[in-house]
Amino acid sequence: MMYVTEELRTPLGEFYDVIVAGGGPAGCCAAIAAARAGAKTLLVEQSGCFGGMWTGGLVNPVYDHANKTGLMKEIITALSQRRGFGGFIDSCCHIEDMKALLDEMLTEAGVCLLTNTFAAGVLKEDGAITGIVVENKSGRTAYPAAMVIDCTGDADICARAGVQTVFGDEETGEVQSFTLMYQLGNVRFMQTDPYALTKLVEETNARTGKNYEIPFTRSYIIQLPADAQAVVMLTHMRNLDPLDEKDRTAAMVEGRRQAREMFLYFKENVPGFEELTFTQTASMLGVRESRRLVGLHTITIEDCLRGVIPSDSVTVATFNVDIHNQKNNDQGYFDVQPYGIPYRSMIPVYADGLLVAGRCISGTHEAMASYRVTGNCAAMGQAAGCAAALCAKLGCQPRELPFADLRSLLKEQSVEMPE
């Protein structure tokens, strides 16, 4: 590979106690928690809205929320009061209500907000992360900070800082398939069987002579808390690299093609779908897996199956292991016992000044396929935000922070801690 040498003079922005990179469920909760704890906080998001998979990704339901307290419960309560929560398994959010609510909560907490802003690099001093470099319409700016939280999903800050990560399956390097969610209107179909759409397609093909093949056998039409609106989890894009932008672009294009193909097939051929309308495709690609932190503790599949709850757990995960592999089958789907997500799994082995929250914490390929869902990510984010605020206040590193202090602050923020 050939390289070009650049001369860069990057303006230095103001100092923050805590900078959060990535404004999805983990990042929003991290920023709100840090700001409420008194930290001067900056939230950097590369898309045009906050909420990540909840909003730009159209991902529903909000899995693994039922046992969550703190910010996750606060969000659901507020959405329910607006009639913006319900639908499929009574666990889906109204997309625009979620956008508005997160805007309000972040603003009320006093978080400084940057959308359409890419975390392009990090500041380092003596091996510690001391801030990030961003690029947006204003140009390039370096923001120093006492603590940085990587909530990018892909562990982008870790990678830019040279922090050790792993990628995909430990043996094969394979990552889970991509999905692009999309929204339909005039949906009168209520799904209960995970194979219902597959059966509908098989029956319709037999009746019409069509040969449409559904991309994923456990696909879902997911009713939203809005009249006859639903999102669809059906597209699958395989054998692509989530860290290669050409592959990600190809996945977006293919996802839109698959979405349109399904819509036309059902509207034209399946009884009960004649009035179906196509509302939108997600603006964000659904990436289930890429880099993961190598942290002080690695969550394993054995932990999930045995229901291990370490003493420094910040939340409990209950969602099943759901591995969307590169084949069109359902291998890698099995139940777990409720297990803890420890604070140590958010702390890099070597680097200081950095915490990680969301699906890119330290865990194995199989374990991540359980804790990656948004209810867990939100809870991790709140814990990371509280920890970062405490570290900034006390002048200590995450590995040095007494867990009793973190537990106490989380309880102050209405989190019922695992025992």
Short mmCIF file of C-alpha atoms in Angstrom, two decimals:
data_model
loop_
_atom_site.label_atom_id
_atom_site.label_comp_id
_atom_site.label_asym_id
_atom_site.label_seq_id
_atom_site.Cartn_x
_atom_site.Cartn_y
_atom_site.Cartn_z
CA MET A 1 0.00 0.00 0.00
CA MET A 2 1.27 3.49 -0.86
CA TYR A 3 0.90 6.37 1.58
CA VAL A 4 0.68 10.14 1.30
CA THR A 5 2.33 12.31 3.94
CA GLU A 6 0.13 15.17 5.17
CA GLU A 7 1.01 18.31 7.09
CA LEU A 8 -1.85 18.80 9.57
CA ARG A 9 -2.43 21.73 11.90
CA THR A 10 -5.43 20.77 14.01
CA PRO A 11 -7.18 23.43 16.12
CA LEU A 12 -7.44 22.54 19.81
CA GLY A 13 -11.00 22.62 21.13
CA GLU A 14 -12.14 23.04 24.72
CA PHE A 15 -11.42 20.49 27.42
CA TYR A 16 -14.07 18.01 28.59
CA ASP A 17 -14.16 15.77 31.62
CA VAL A 18 -15.76 13.03 29.52
CA ILE A 19 -15.99 12.56 25.75
CA VAL A 20 -18.30 9.86 24.41
CA ALA A 21 -17.72 8.64 20.87
CA GLY A 22 -20.86 7.15 19.34
CA GLY A 23 -24.42 8.29 20.04
CA GLY A 24 -26.29 4.98 20.00
CA PRO A 25 -28.05 3.42 23.01
CA ALA A 26 -24.76 2.95 24.89
CA GLY A 27 -23.39 6.36 23.96
CA CYS A 28 -26.53 8.33 24.78
CA CYS A 29 -26.86 6.67 28.18
CA ALA A 30 -23.14 7.13 28.86
CA ALA A 31 -23.33 10.84 28.06
CA ILE A 32 -26.50 11.45 30.09
CA ALA A 33 -25.12 9.54 33.07
CA ALA A 34 -21.77 11.36 32.99
CA ALA A 35 -23.41 14.78 32.69
CA ARG A 36 -25.89 14.08 35.48
CA ALA A 37 -22.93 13.06 37.64
CA GLY A 38 -21.49 16.54 37.16
CA ALA A 39 -18.98 15.88 34.37
CA LYS A 40 -18.57 18.33 31.51
CA THR A 41 -19.50 15.95 28.67
CA LEU A 42 -19.24 15.91 24.88
CA LEU A 43 -21.15 13.40 22.74
CA VAL A 44 -19.91 12.82 19.18
CA GLU A 45 -22.17 11.05 16.67
CA GLN A 46 -21.36 10.38 13.02
CA SER A 47 -24.98 10.37 11.79
CA GLY A 48 -27.59 13.11 11.87
CA CYS A 49 -29.54 11.89 14.91
CA PHE A 50 -28.94 10.27 18.26
CA GLY A 51 -30.12 6.78 19.15
CA GLY A 52 -28.09 4.71 16.72
CA MET A 53 -29.81 1.39 16.09
CA TRP A 54 -32.95 2.59 17.89
CA THR A 55 -33.41 5.45 15.43
CA GLY A 56 -31.16 5.50 12.36
CA GLY A 57 -31.08 1.70 12.36
CA LEU A 58 -34.88 1.21 12.87
CA VAL A 59 -34.03 -1.71 15.17
CA ASN A 60 -36.88 -3.07 17.27
CA PRO A 61 -37.77 -4.59 19.68
CA VAL A 62 -35.75 -3.10 22.54
CA TYR A 63 -34.52 -6.50 23.64
CA ASP A 64 -33.44 -7.24 27.21
CA HIS A 65 -35.04 -4.14 28.71
CA ALA A 66 -37.48 -5.78 31.13
CA ASN A 67 -35.01 -6.27 34.00
CA LYS A 68 -33.29 -2.92 33.50
CA THR A 69 -33.65 0.06 35.81
CA GLY A 70 -31.94 3.45 35.64
CA LEU A 71 -31.89 5.22 32.27
CA MET A 72 -33.26 2.29 30.29
CA LYS A 73 -36.39 2.22 32.45
CA GLU A 74 -36.61 6.02 32.40
CA ILE A 75 -36.55 6.03 28.60
CA ILE A 76 -39.25 3.37 28.30
CA THR A 77 -41.45 5.07 30.89
CA ALA A 78 -41.19 8.39 29.04
CA LEU A 79 -41.94 6.77 25.69
CA SER A 80 -44.93 4.93 27.17
CA GLN A 81 -46.34 8.20 28.49
CA ARG A 82 -46.22 9.50 24.90
CA ARG A 83 -47.76 6.27 23.62
CA GLY A 84 -44.50 5.67 21.83
CA PHE A 85 -43.75 2.24 23.29
CA GLY A 86 -45.57 -1.05 22.73
CA GLY A 87 -46.28 -3.01 19.57
CA PHE A 88 -44.61 -6.39 19.02
CA ILE A 89 -44.13 -8.23 22.35
CA ASP A 90 -44.94 -4.84 23.93
CA SER A 91 -41.30 -3.82 23.49
CA CYS A 92 -41.02 -1.56 20.44
CA CYS A 93 -40.43 2.17 20.21
CA HIS A 94 -41.87 4.77 17.90
CA ILE A 95 -38.80 5.92 15.97
CA GLU A 96 -39.50 9.67 15.92
CA ASP A 97 -40.60 9.66 19.56
CA MET A 98 -37.28 8.05 20.49
CA LYS A 99 -35.34 10.69 18.52
CA ALA A 100 -37.20 13.52 20.22
CA LEU A 101 -36.87 12.01 23.69
CA LEU A 102 -33.12 11.44 23.42
CA ASP A 103 -32.63 15.00 22.14
CA GLU A 104 -34.53 16.28 25.17
CA MET A 105 -32.74 14.09 27.72
CA LEU A 106 -29.28 14.90 26.38
CA THR A 107 -30.03 18.61 26.25
CA GLU A 108 -31.58 18.70 29.73
CA ALA A 109 -28.55 16.86 31.13
CA GLY A 110 -26.30 19.57 29.69
CA VAL A 111 -24.39 17.36 27.23
CA CYS A 112 -22.55 19.21 24.45
CA LEU A 113 -23.74 17.61 21.21
CA LEU A 114 -22.09 17.10 17.83
CA THR A 115 -23.85 15.22 15.02
CA ASN A 116 -22.46 14.46 11.57
CA THR A 117 -19.08 14.24 13.27
CA PHE A 118 -16.57 11.46 12.79
CA ALA A 119 -14.04 10.44 15.42
CA ALA A 120 -10.99 10.44 13.18
CA GLY A 121 -8.21 9.95 15.72
CA VAL A 122 -7.11 10.11 19.33
CA LEU A 123 -4.82 12.20 21.48
CA LYS A 124 -2.29 10.21 23.50
CA GLU A 125 0.26 11.03 26.15
CA ASP A 126 2.57 8.46 27.74
CA GLY A 127 0.32 5.68 26.43
CA ALA A 128 -2.88 7.14 27.89
CA ILE A 129 -5.78 8.38 25.75
CA THR A 130 -6.19 12.09 26.49
CA GLY A 131 -8.84 13.08 23.96
CA ILE A 132 -10.06 12.59 20.41
CA VAL A 133 -9.72 14.26 17.02
CA VAL A 134 -12.95 14.81 15.10
CA GLU A 135 -13.84 15.86 11.57
CA ASN A 136 -17.09 17.51 10.49
CA LYS A 137 -18.41 20.44 8.46
CA SER A 138 -16.36 22.79 10.66
CA GLY A 139 -13.18 20.95 9.74
CA ARG A 140 -10.80 19.08 12.00
CA THR A 141 -10.68 19.69 15.79
CA ALA A 142 -8.85 18.05 18.67
CA TYR A 143 -10.76 17.85 21.96
CA PRO A 144 -8.77 16.99 25.09
CA ALA A 145 -10.48 15.07 27.88
CA ALA A 146 -9.88 13.41 31.23
CA MET A 147 -11.77 10.30 30.04
CA VAL A 148 -12.96 8.92 26.69
CA ILE A 149 -15.70 6.32 26.28
CA ASP A 150 -15.75 4.22 23.10
CA CYS A 151 -19.40 3.55 22.24
CA THR A 152 -18.83 3.24 18.48
CA GLY A 153 -19.90 -0.41 18.30
CA ASP A 154 -16.86 -1.18 16.16
CA ALA A 155 -14.30 -0.19 18.84
CA ASP A 156 -13.08 2.57 16.51
CA ILE A 157 -11.46 4.59 19.30
CA CYS A 158 -9.66 1.48 20.54
CA ALA A 159 -8.34 0.83 17.04
CA ARG A 160 -7.21 4.41 16.50
CA ALA A 161 -5.44 4.34 19.87
CA GLY A 162 -3.71 1.03 19.22
CA VAL A 163 -5.63 -0.68 22.01
CA GLN A 164 -5.76 -4.45 21.60
CA THR A 165 -8.95 -5.83 20.03
CA VAL A 166 -10.11 -9.09 18.48
CA PHE A 167 -12.30 -9.59 15.42
CA GLY A 168 -15.08 -12.07 14.73
CA ASP A 169 -15.03 -15.76 15.52
CA GLU A 170 -11.90 -16.74 17.45
CA GLU A 171 -11.19 -19.68 15.12
CA THR A 172 -12.44 -18.58 11.71
CA GLY A 173 -12.53 -14.78 11.92
CA GLU A 174 -16.07 -14.91 10.52
CA VAL A 175 -18.48 -12.20 11.64
CA GLN A 176 -22.24 -12.29 11.75
CA SER A 177 -24.31 -11.22 8.76
CA PHE A 178 -25.42 -7.62 8.23
CA THR A 179 -29.07 -6.60 8.23
CA LEU A 180 -30.68 -3.45 6.87
CA MET A 181 -33.99 -2.81 8.60
CA TYR A 182 -36.90 -1.17 6.77
CA GLN A 183 -40.36 0.13 7.58
CA LEU A 184 -43.68 -0.73 5.96
CA GLY A 185 -47.15 0.76 6.27
CA ASN A 186 -50.67 -0.73 6.08
CA VAL A 187 -49.43 -3.90 7.77
CA ARG A 188 -52.29 -6.07 9.06
CA PHE A 189 -50.12 -9.12 9.72
CA MET A 190 -49.33 -10.03 13.34
CA GLN A 191 -46.41 -12.46 13.59
CA THR A 192 -46.01 -14.94 16.43
CA ASP A 193 -44.11 -17.83 14.81
CA PRO A 194 -40.45 -17.05 13.91
CA TYR A 195 -40.86 -19.14 10.74
CA ALA A 196 -44.18 -17.60 9.68
CA LEU A 197 -42.75 -15.55 6.80
CA THR A 198 -40.75 -18.51 5.52
CA LYS A 199 -43.92 -20.62 5.50
CA LEU A 200 -45.87 -17.84 3.74
CA VAL A 201 -43.24 -17.65 1.02
CA GLU A 202 -43.17 -21.42 0.56
CA GLU A 203 -46.97 -21.52 0.24
CA THR A 204 -47.05 -18.53 -2.11
CA ASN A 205 -44.29 -19.91 -4.34
CA ALA A 206 -46.16 -23.21 -4.60
CA ARG A 207 -49.39 -21.44 -5.48
CA THR A 208 -48.00 -18.89 -7.95
CA GLY A 209 -45.00 -20.65 -9.43
CA LYS A 210 -42.71 -17.87 -8.19
CA ASN A 211 -39.25 -18.72 -6.91
CA TYR A 212 -38.63 -15.95 -4.38
CA GLU A 213 -36.19 -17.06 -1.68
CA ILE A 214 -36.37 -15.41 1.71
CA PRO A 215 -32.90 -14.20 2.81
CA PHE A 216 -33.16 -15.46 6.39
CA THR A 217 -35.44 -18.20 7.73
CA ARG A 218 -36.16 -16.58 11.14
CA SER A 219 -37.24 -13.25 9.65
CA TYR A 220 -39.80 -10.99 11.30
CA ILE A 221 -42.40 -8.34 10.57
CA ILE A 222 -42.33 -6.32 13.81
CA GLN A 223 -45.36 -4.20 14.69
CA LEU A 224 -44.57 -0.70 15.96
CA PRO A 225 -46.67 1.32 18.44
CA ALA A 226 -48.21 3.17 15.50
CA ASP A 227 -51.26 2.26 13.47
CA ALA A 228 -50.41 -0.47 10.94
CA GLN A 229 -46.69 0.44 10.87
CA ALA A 230 -44.01 -2.23 11.14
CA VAL A 231 -40.29 -2.70 10.69
CA VAL A 232 -38.88 -5.79 9.03
CA MET A 233 -35.89 -7.90 10.05
CA LEU A 234 -35.33 -9.93 6.92
CA THR A 235 -32.38 -8.75 4.82
CA HIS A 236 -29.08 -10.55 5.27
CA MET A 237 -25.81 -9.55 3.61
CA ARG A 238 -23.06 -12.10 3.98
CA ASN A 239 -19.32 -12.51 3.44
CA LEU A 240 -18.60 -8.79 3.78
CA ASP A 241 -16.12 -6.95 6.00
CA PRO A 242 -17.71 -4.53 8.51
CA LEU A 243 -14.45 -2.55 8.64
CA ASP A 244 -14.23 -2.02 4.87
CA GLU A 245 -16.33 0.93 3.68
CA LYS A 246 -16.68 -0.52 0.18
CA ASP A 247 -18.18 -3.66 1.69
CA ARG A 248 -20.44 -1.65 3.97
CA THR A 249 -21.65 0.39 0.99
CA ALA A 250 -22.27 -2.79 -0.97
CA ALA A 251 -24.26 -4.12 1.98
CA MET A 252 -26.44 -0.99 2.08
CA VAL A 253 -27.16 -1.23 -1.65
CA GLU A 254 -27.90 -4.95 -1.46
CA GLY A 255 -30.05 -4.44 1.65
CA ARG A 256 -32.20 -1.89 -0.15
CA ARG A 257 -32.54 -4.28 -3.10
CA GLN A 258 -33.60 -7.15 -0.84
CA ALA A 259 -36.08 -4.91 1.00
CA ARG A 260 -37.71 -3.71 -2.21
CA GLU A 261 -37.83 -7.25 -3.58
CA MET A 262 -39.62 -8.54 -0.49
CA PHE A 263 -42.07 -5.62 -0.48
CA LEU A 264 -43.10 -6.14 -4.13
CA TYR A 265 -43.34 -9.92 -3.73
CA PHE A 266 -45.65 -9.70 -0.71
CA LYS A 267 -47.73 -6.83 -2.08
CA GLU A 268 -48.30 -8.52 -5.45
CA ASN A 269 -48.60 -12.16 -4.41
CA VAL A 270 -49.53 -12.70 -0.75
CA PRO A 271 -53.19 -12.33 0.33
CA GLY A 272 -53.62 -9.70 3.04
CA PHE A 273 -50.67 -7.60 1.89
CA GLU A 274 -52.33 -5.90 -1.09
CA GLU A 275 -52.40 -2.44 0.58
CA LEU A 276 -48.82 -2.61 1.81
CA THR A 277 -46.79 0.59 1.46
CA PHE A 278 -43.03 1.10 1.62
CA THR A 279 -42.12 3.79 4.17
CA GLN A 280 -38.32 3.84 4.44
CA THR A 281 -35.11 1.88 4.71
CA ALA A 282 -32.79 2.51 7.63
CA SER A 283 -30.12 5.16 7.21
CA MET A 284 -27.71 3.02 9.26
CA LEU A 285 -26.51 -0.47 8.42
CA GLY A 286 -27.17 -3.11 11.04
CA VAL A 287 -23.72 -4.48 11.87
CA ARG A 288 -23.91 -7.21 14.47
CA GLU A 289 -20.23 -7.84 14.97
CA SER A 290 -16.77 -6.49 14.23
CA ARG A 291 -13.99 -5.60 16.71
CA ARG A 292 -14.17 -6.38 20.41
CA LEU A 293 -12.02 -5.02 23.20
CA VAL A 294 -9.46 -7.19 24.95
CA GLY A 295 -10.32 -6.18 28.49
CA LEU A 296 -9.48 -7.01 32.07
CA HIS A 297 -12.28 -9.60 32.00
CA THR A 298 -13.60 -11.48 28.96
CA ILE A 299 -17.20 -12.70 29.08
CA THR A 300 -17.38 -16.27 27.78
CA ILE A 301 -20.18 -18.49 26.54
CA GLU A 302 -19.65 -20.61 29.67
CA ASP A 303 -20.46 -17.55 31.78
CA CYS A 304 -23.69 -17.11 29.82
CA LEU A 305 -24.75 -20.75 30.03
CA ARG A 306 -23.92 -21.08 33.75
CA GLY A 307 -25.38 -17.72 34.74
CA VAL A 308 -22.20 -16.32 36.28
CA ILE A 309 -22.73 -12.93 37.98
CA PRO A 310 -19.33 -11.48 39.01
CA SER A 311 -19.16 -9.18 42.04
CA ASP A 312 -18.45 -6.14 39.83
CA SER A 313 -21.40 -6.71 37.49
CA VAL A 314 -23.11 -3.49 36.38
CA THR A 315 -26.15 -5.18 34.83
CA VAL A 316 -27.59 -8.63 34.12
CA ALA A 317 -28.16 -9.93 30.57
CA THR A 318 -30.86 -12.45 29.74
CA PHE A 319 -31.15 -12.40 25.93
CA ASN A 320 -30.45 -15.67 24.15
CA VAL A 321 -27.32 -16.28 22.07
CA ASP A 322 -28.38 -15.38 18.52
CA ILE A 323 -25.60 -15.85 15.96
CA HIS A 324 -26.59 -14.77 12.46
CA ASN A 325 -23.87 -16.67 10.68
CA GLN A 326 -22.84 -16.50 7.04
CA LYS A 327 -25.06 -19.43 6.08
CA ASN A 328 -28.80 -19.24 5.58
CA ASN A 329 -29.64 -21.35 8.59
CA ASP A 330 -30.31 -20.97 12.30
CA GLN A 331 -27.20 -22.40 13.90
CA GLY A 332 -26.07 -20.55 16.99
CA TYR A 333 -29.45 -19.85 18.62
CA PHE A 334 -29.76 -21.06 22.21
CA ASP A 335 -30.87 -19.89 25.64
CA VAL A 336 -28.71 -18.57 28.47
CA GLN A 337 -29.04 -18.22 32.23
CA PRO A 338 -29.14 -14.62 33.49
CA TYR A 339 -25.49 -13.55 33.73
CA GLY A 340 -23.62 -10.44 34.78
CA ILE A 341 -21.70 -7.95 32.66
CA PRO A 342 -18.73 -6.93 34.82
CA TYR A 343 -17.19 -3.48 34.94
CA ARG A 344 -13.81 -5.07 34.16
CA SER A 345 -15.05 -6.09 30.70
CA MET A 346 -15.22 -2.38 29.81
CA ILE A 347 -11.61 -1.63 30.79
CA PRO A 348 -8.69 -2.19 28.36
CA VAL A 349 -5.89 -4.42 29.63
CA TYR A 350 -3.22 -1.79 29.10
CA ALA A 351 -4.53 1.61 27.98
CA ASP A 352 -5.52 4.35 30.43
CA GLY A 353 -8.04 7.15 29.95
CA LEU A 354 -10.48 4.87 28.11
CA LEU A 355 -13.66 2.90 28.82
CA VAL A 356 -15.72 0.87 26.36
CA ALA A 357 -19.49 0.27 26.35
CA GLY A 358 -21.87 -1.51 23.98
CA ARG A 359 -21.39 -4.58 21.84
CA CYS A 360 -17.62 -3.99 21.53
CA ILE A 361 -16.80 -4.71 25.20
CA SER A 362 -14.56 -7.66 26.08
CA GLY A 363 -16.32 -10.93 25.32
CA THR A 364 -16.10 -13.94 23.05
CA HIS A 365 -17.79 -14.26 19.67
CA GLU A 366 -20.57 -16.44 21.10
CA ALA A 367 -21.11 -14.42 24.29
CA MET A 368 -21.32 -11.15 22.34
CA ALA A 369 -24.19 -12.64 20.33
CA SER A 370 -26.22 -12.44 23.55
CA TYR A 371 -25.22 -9.18 25.24
CA ARG A 372 -25.11 -7.12 22.00
CA VAL A 373 -28.82 -6.16 22.13
CA THR A 374 -29.80 -2.58 22.92
CA GLY A 375 -31.21 -2.98 26.43
CA ASN A 376 -27.87 -4.32 27.60
CA CYS A 377 -25.94 -1.68 25.66
CA ALA A 378 -27.93 1.09 27.34
CA ALA A 379 -27.19 -0.32 30.79
CA MET A 380 -23.48 -0.68 29.98
CA GLY A 381 -23.45 2.91 28.74
CA GLN A 382 -24.89 4.28 31.97
CA ALA A 383 -22.29 2.36 33.98
CA ALA A 384 -19.44 3.59 31.78
CA GLY A 385 -20.69 7.19 32.00
CA CYS A 386 -20.83 7.07 35.78
CA ALA A 387 -17.38 5.45 35.98
CA ALA A 388 -15.84 8.02 33.63
CA ALA A 389 -17.34 10.91 35.60
CA LEU A 390 -15.94 9.50 38.83
CA CYS A 391 -12.50 8.93 37.30
CA ALA A 392 -12.43 12.51 36.01
CA LYS A 393 -13.49 13.86 39.42
CA LEU A 394 -11.10 11.72 41.46
CA GLY A 395 -8.20 11.92 39.04
CA CYS A 396 -7.86 8.14 38.82
CA GLN A 397 -7.86 5.52 36.08
CA PRO A 398 -10.80 3.13 35.49
CA ARG A 399 -8.83 0.15 36.83
CA GLU A 400 -8.13 2.13 40.03
CA LEU A 401 -11.72 3.21 40.67
CA PRO A 402 -13.20 1.46 43.73
CA PHE A 403 -16.22 -0.48 42.52
CA ALA A 404 -18.07 0.52 45.69
CA ASP A 405 -17.92 4.13 44.47
CA LEU A 406 -19.34 3.17 41.08
CA ARG A 407 -22.03 1.04 42.69
CA SER A 408 -23.04 3.95 44.91
CA LEU A 409 -23.31 6.42 42.02
CA LEU A 410 -25.31 3.99 39.90
CA LYS A 411 -27.72 3.50 42.79
CA GLU A 412 -28.05 7.30 43.02
CA GLN A 413 -29.03 7.18 39.33
CA SER A 414 -31.81 4.65 40.11
CA VAL A 415 -29.95 1.55 38.95
CA GLU A 416 -30.78 -1.58 40.94
CA MET A 417 -27.39 -3.25 41.11
CA PRO A 418 -26.95 -7.03 40.71
CA GLU A 419 -26.31 -8.82 43.98
#
